[in-house]
XYZ file of C-alpha atoms in Angstrom:
304
model
C -13.543 16.744 -26.721
C -11.679 17.254 -23.433
C -9.477 14.416 -22.241
C -9.488 12.937 -18.775
C -7.583 14.698 -15.987
C -5.591 12.243 -13.876
C -4.647 13.466 -10.399
C -1.421 12.110 -8.981
C 1.151 12.853 -6.342
C 4.274 14.419 -7.792
C 6.855 11.923 -6.506
C 8.911 10.051 -9.124
C 7.188 6.761 -8.203
C 3.675 8.238 -8.294
C 4.350 9.845 -11.680
C 5.810 6.605 -13.085
C 2.745 4.674 -11.943
C 0.353 7.291 -13.308
C 2.063 7.360 -16.697
C 1.634 3.580 -16.954
C -2.050 3.864 -16.086
C -2.572 6.710 -18.578
C -0.862 4.704 -21.338
C -2.968 1.627 -20.575
C -6.196 3.638 -20.747
C -5.190 5.381 -23.985
C -4.384 2.004 -25.540
C -7.634 0.408 -24.356
C -9.716 3.343 -25.598
C -7.655 3.900 -28.784
C -7.069 7.456 -27.686
C -4.032 9.477 -28.800
C -1.045 9.737 -26.510
C -1.569 12.561 -24.030
C -5.369 12.377 -24.082
C -5.162 11.448 -20.400
C -3.582 14.521 -18.808
C -1.444 14.052 -15.689
C -2.151 16.703 -13.043
C 0.499 16.538 -10.275
C -0.832 17.511 -6.845
C 1.384 18.189 -3.821
C -0.064 16.345 -0.828
C 0.529 17.080 2.838
C 2.317 13.737 3.088
C 4.829 14.926 0.493
C 5.462 18.187 2.371
C 5.880 16.720 5.869
C 8.943 14.468 5.722
C 10.385 14.717 9.237
C 7.776 12.752 11.207
C 5.991 9.396 10.936
C 2.564 9.622 9.299
C 0.896 8.371 12.480
C 2.092 11.513 14.277
C 0.617 13.982 11.794
C -2.656 12.597 10.504
C -2.135 9.167 8.984
C -2.692 7.916 5.451
C -5.185 10.673 4.653
C -2.149 12.935 4.225
C -1.502 11.152 0.915
C -5.077 11.480 -0.344
C -6.963 14.492 1.009
C -5.765 17.026 -1.600
C -6.480 14.538 -4.391
C -9.890 13.774 -2.865
C -10.686 17.490 -2.881
C -9.802 17.707 -6.575
C -12.110 14.803 -7.374
C -15.017 16.155 -5.383
C -14.746 19.718 -6.706
C -14.540 18.467 -10.298
C -11.042 19.720 -11.112
C -9.882 16.078 -11.499
C -11.655 13.207 -13.234
C -9.811 10.375 -11.499
C -6.803 9.728 -9.293
C -4.146 7.037 -9.193
C -2.895 5.697 -5.874
C -0.637 3.038 -4.424
C -3.477 1.191 -2.734
C -1.510 0.383 0.408
C -1.372 4.149 1.049
C -5.149 4.617 0.793
C -7.063 4.594 4.090
C -9.545 1.734 4.371
C -12.554 4.030 4.907
C -12.967 6.446 1.990
C -15.073 9.620 1.735
C -18.642 9.337 0.551
C -18.816 10.150 -3.136
C -15.471 8.531 -4.045
C -15.371 5.104 -5.674
C -12.467 2.678 -6.213
C -13.222 1.979 -9.864
C -10.303 -0.188 -10.982
C -7.045 -1.797 -9.900
C -4.229 -2.767 -12.236
C -2.560 -6.210 -12.194
C -0.556 -6.577 -9.029
C 3.233 -6.302 -9.031
C 5.771 -8.146 -6.885
C 4.332 -8.010 -3.355
C 7.617 -8.718 -1.579
C 9.670 -6.247 0.417
C 13.340 -5.864 -0.451
C 16.107 -5.308 2.052
C 18.600 -2.626 1.073
C 22.030 -2.739 2.723
C 22.320 -6.471 3.415
C 21.776 -9.785 1.639
C 19.073 -10.808 4.110
C 17.633 -9.911 7.499
C 19.730 -12.686 9.036
C 22.875 -11.173 7.495
C 22.449 -7.819 9.282
C 25.185 -7.210 11.849
C 24.322 -7.401 15.545
C 22.560 -4.193 16.622
C 22.259 -2.888 13.048
C 20.353 0.366 12.574
C 17.408 -0.148 10.224
C 15.447 2.830 8.954
C 11.689 2.449 8.510
C 8.613 4.443 9.487
C 6.331 1.458 8.833
C 4.960 -0.023 12.090
C 4.441 -3.315 10.231
C 8.028 -3.559 9.031
C 9.372 -2.447 12.419
C 7.372 -5.120 14.268
C 8.275 -7.846 11.754
C 11.969 -6.975 11.917
C 12.026 -6.871 15.722
C 10.197 -10.184 15.944
C 12.906 -11.771 13.782
C 15.821 -9.758 15.205
C 15.146 -8.153 18.609
C 18.715 -6.786 18.606
C 18.036 -4.389 15.724
C 17.691 -0.644 16.280
C 14.716 0.732 14.357
C 14.807 4.444 13.501
C 12.201 6.460 11.554
C 13.020 7.287 7.960
C 10.829 9.212 5.500
C 11.190 10.518 1.984
C 10.818 9.077 -1.501
C 12.568 5.922 -2.677
C 15.689 7.719 -3.877
C 16.017 9.586 -0.576
C 15.851 6.377 1.441
C 18.331 4.618 -0.819
C 20.711 7.557 -0.406
C 20.497 7.341 3.387
C 21.697 3.740 3.244
C 24.408 4.677 0.751
C 25.666 7.459 3.022
C 25.667 5.179 6.057
C 22.998 7.115 7.950
C 21.337 3.741 8.484
C 22.693 0.237 7.926
C 19.634 -0.938 6.015
C 16.045 -0.235 5.070
C 13.117 -2.117 3.540
C 11.395 -0.985 0.343
C 8.616 -2.462 -1.764
C 9.848 -4.547 -4.698
C 7.079 -3.264 -6.962
C 7.977 0.376 -6.415
C 11.642 -0.219 -7.142
C 10.783 -2.070 -10.348
C 8.426 0.693 -11.511
C 11.286 3.151 -11.097
C 13.637 0.883 -13.033
C 15.807 0.269 -9.968
C 17.440 -3.077 -9.234
C 18.377 -2.696 -5.588
C 18.572 -4.980 -2.598
C 17.416 -8.542 -2.041
C 13.824 -9.773 -2.098
C 12.475 -11.199 1.160
C 10.143 -14.202 0.789
C 6.566 -13.606 1.961
C 7.018 -16.549 4.341
C 9.476 -14.331 6.246
C 7.974 -10.851 5.757
C 4.268 -10.781 4.889
C 3.380 -7.633 2.893
C 1.090 -4.795 3.856
C -2.554 -5.061 2.799
C -2.858 -3.958 -0.866
C 0.922 -3.785 -1.348
C 2.054 -3.620 -5.009
C -1.437 -2.682 -6.262
C -2.145 0.528 -8.204
C -5.741 1.706 -7.977
C -7.902 4.318 -9.662
C -10.603 6.338 -7.929
C -13.263 8.594 -9.400
C -16.492 10.217 -8.299
C -19.167 7.670 -7.474
C -21.676 9.473 -9.716
C -19.310 9.754 -12.699
C -20.477 6.744 -14.677
C -18.557 7.754 -17.809
C -15.168 7.768 -16.104
C -16.037 4.587 -14.219
C -16.776 2.812 -17.492
C -13.443 3.959 -18.941
C -11.454 2.834 -15.896
C -13.041 -0.608 -15.762
C -11.488 -1.382 -19.161
C -8.059 -1.543 -17.471
C -9.214 -3.271 -14.286
C -7.787 -6.643 -13.250
C -10.641 -8.598 -11.664
C -8.427 -10.935 -9.620
C -6.270 -8.175 -8.168
C -9.388 -6.115 -7.451
C -10.971 -8.990 -5.499
C -7.771 -9.684 -3.525
C -7.172 -6.040 -2.630
C -10.787 -5.439 -1.636
C -10.643 -8.480 0.649
C -7.463 -7.185 2.274
C -9.040 -3.753 2.721
C -12.166 -5.298 4.273
C -9.917 -7.140 6.744
C -8.037 -3.926 7.612
C -11.255 -1.925 7.960
C -12.776 -4.491 10.333
C -9.658 -4.346 12.512
C -9.971 -0.596 12.853
C -6.377 -0.415 11.655
C -4.616 2.886 11.113
C -1.160 3.731 9.799
C 0.051 3.158 13.385
C -1.243 -0.435 13.443
C 1.240 -3.223 12.607
C -0.792 -5.377 10.217
C 0.091 -7.618 7.280
C -2.310 -9.386 4.930
C -2.028 -11.033 1.551
C -4.772 -12.701 -0.485
C -4.282 -14.839 -3.593
C -6.630 -16.733 -5.896
C -6.127 -20.505 -5.665
C -8.443 -23.177 -7.074
C -11.273 -20.686 -7.471
C -11.096 -19.367 -3.897
C -9.411 -16.388 -2.348
C -6.955 -17.509 0.315
C -5.768 -14.923 2.796
C -2.939 -15.055 5.305
C -2.898 -12.301 7.910
C -0.822 -11.171 10.880
C -1.240 -8.512 13.562
C 1.576 -7.513 15.917
C 2.475 -5.597 19.026
C 4.689 -2.597 18.284
C 7.824 -4.383 19.498
C 7.038 -7.567 17.564
C 7.069 -9.745 20.684
C 3.413 -10.651 20.283
C 1.794 -11.791 17.037
C -1.487 -13.349 16.010
C -1.574 -15.124 12.652
C -4.508 -16.773 10.910
C -5.810 -17.760 7.482
C -9.129 -17.947 5.679
C -10.515 -19.139 2.337
C -13.583 -17.529 0.766
C -15.315 -16.559 -2.479
C -14.367 -13.488 -4.505
C -16.452 -10.548 -3.365
C -17.145 -12.047 0.074
C -16.150 -9.270 2.492
C -17.874 -10.933 5.461
C -15.232 -13.652 5.838
C -12.159 -11.377 5.996
C -14.115 -9.138 8.375
C -14.871 -12.151 10.578
C -11.206 -13.161 10.389
C -10.218 -9.722 11.702
C -12.608 -9.978 14.653
C -11.448 -13.529 15.403
C -7.803 -12.451 15.437
C -8.494 -9.457 17.685
C -10.420 -11.678 20.096
C -7.361 -13.943 20.312
C -4.890 -11.075 20.681
C -3.255 -9.889 23.914
C -3.749 -6.288 25.109
C -0.369 -5.308 23.595
C -1.939 -5.862 20.153
C -5.593 -4.983 20.770
C -4.796 -1.450 21.920
C -3.320 -0.686 18.482
C -6.633 -1.341 16.688
C -9.714 0.797 17.211
C -12.134 -2.077 16.558
C -10.955 -3.717 19.769
C-alpha cells in the first residue's frame, strides 16, 4: 500500500513543521516511520527573495506550486504556515486540519524590547503589519524590507545590516532557536493565523481528509477559521496591515483585531465574541471596522 505524499516548501522551517505533522499522523494511524513521504517543492516565494511579496504576486507565491501538485494528484496533502495562506483558496482544495497552535507572539531580535531600540534604529521587515505596528509605537524607526528564511534574517542582524528585526516565536521554537525577546500581544498583536500549521488536501479526497482529521485541534481550527473569515471580509492582501487573534474563553471565541494605515498613524481596533463556527460575526466585525476607518486605511483593503 502506497503511503501519503506530503507536499512542503523546502525551507528549514517548512521541513521541520512537515516532519512534525508526518510524525503525528504516523503515530495516530499506527503507521511505520516514513509512511508519510515528504515531497519538497520549490515555490516562487522561495526563489524571489529580493522584493516584498506584495510587489510580485502576494501570498499565492507560497502556495501555487503546492496547489498544482494537489490538483494534479502528484501530492496527497500539503502542510502550510496558515498565516502564509491566502484567505480565498482555489476550488477543489480543502483545509482539512490544523495542529495545536504555538506561541503567537512576535520576538524582537537585536534589542530587549521595542522601547529599547536606539533613536532612528533600522528595523528590517517586509511585513506591512509589523511595519505599521512598529511605526505606530516608534515613528522614529527606519523600516527597510528584508526577505529570506529565518537564518538569513538572523544573520542580517548579526552582521549589522539592520539593527533589529521581528520574527514569529513559534517558528523560532520549531527550529530549536532561542533568540530575541518575546513581545506581549498587548503591544504587538499577531497576524491572523500566526503560529498555526495547517493541512490541505483535495476536497474530493475523503480518505486523506479522514486521516488528517485525526491530528486536528478543534479549538485552533475554530480560531484560525474565524481569523481567516475576518481577513477575507476585509479584502485583505499581503499588502494590508492587519492583525487579528481569537481565543476560546468561557465557551465563546473572543477576537481582537486591528487594521492600520501603512505608516501606523491611523488604526482601528475592535473586538467581538461569538460561537465556534460562526463566520458571520467576524465578517461583520471586518465591515464595521472598515466603515469606521479613514481613507488612509480603507484604500489598503479591497472590500472597502
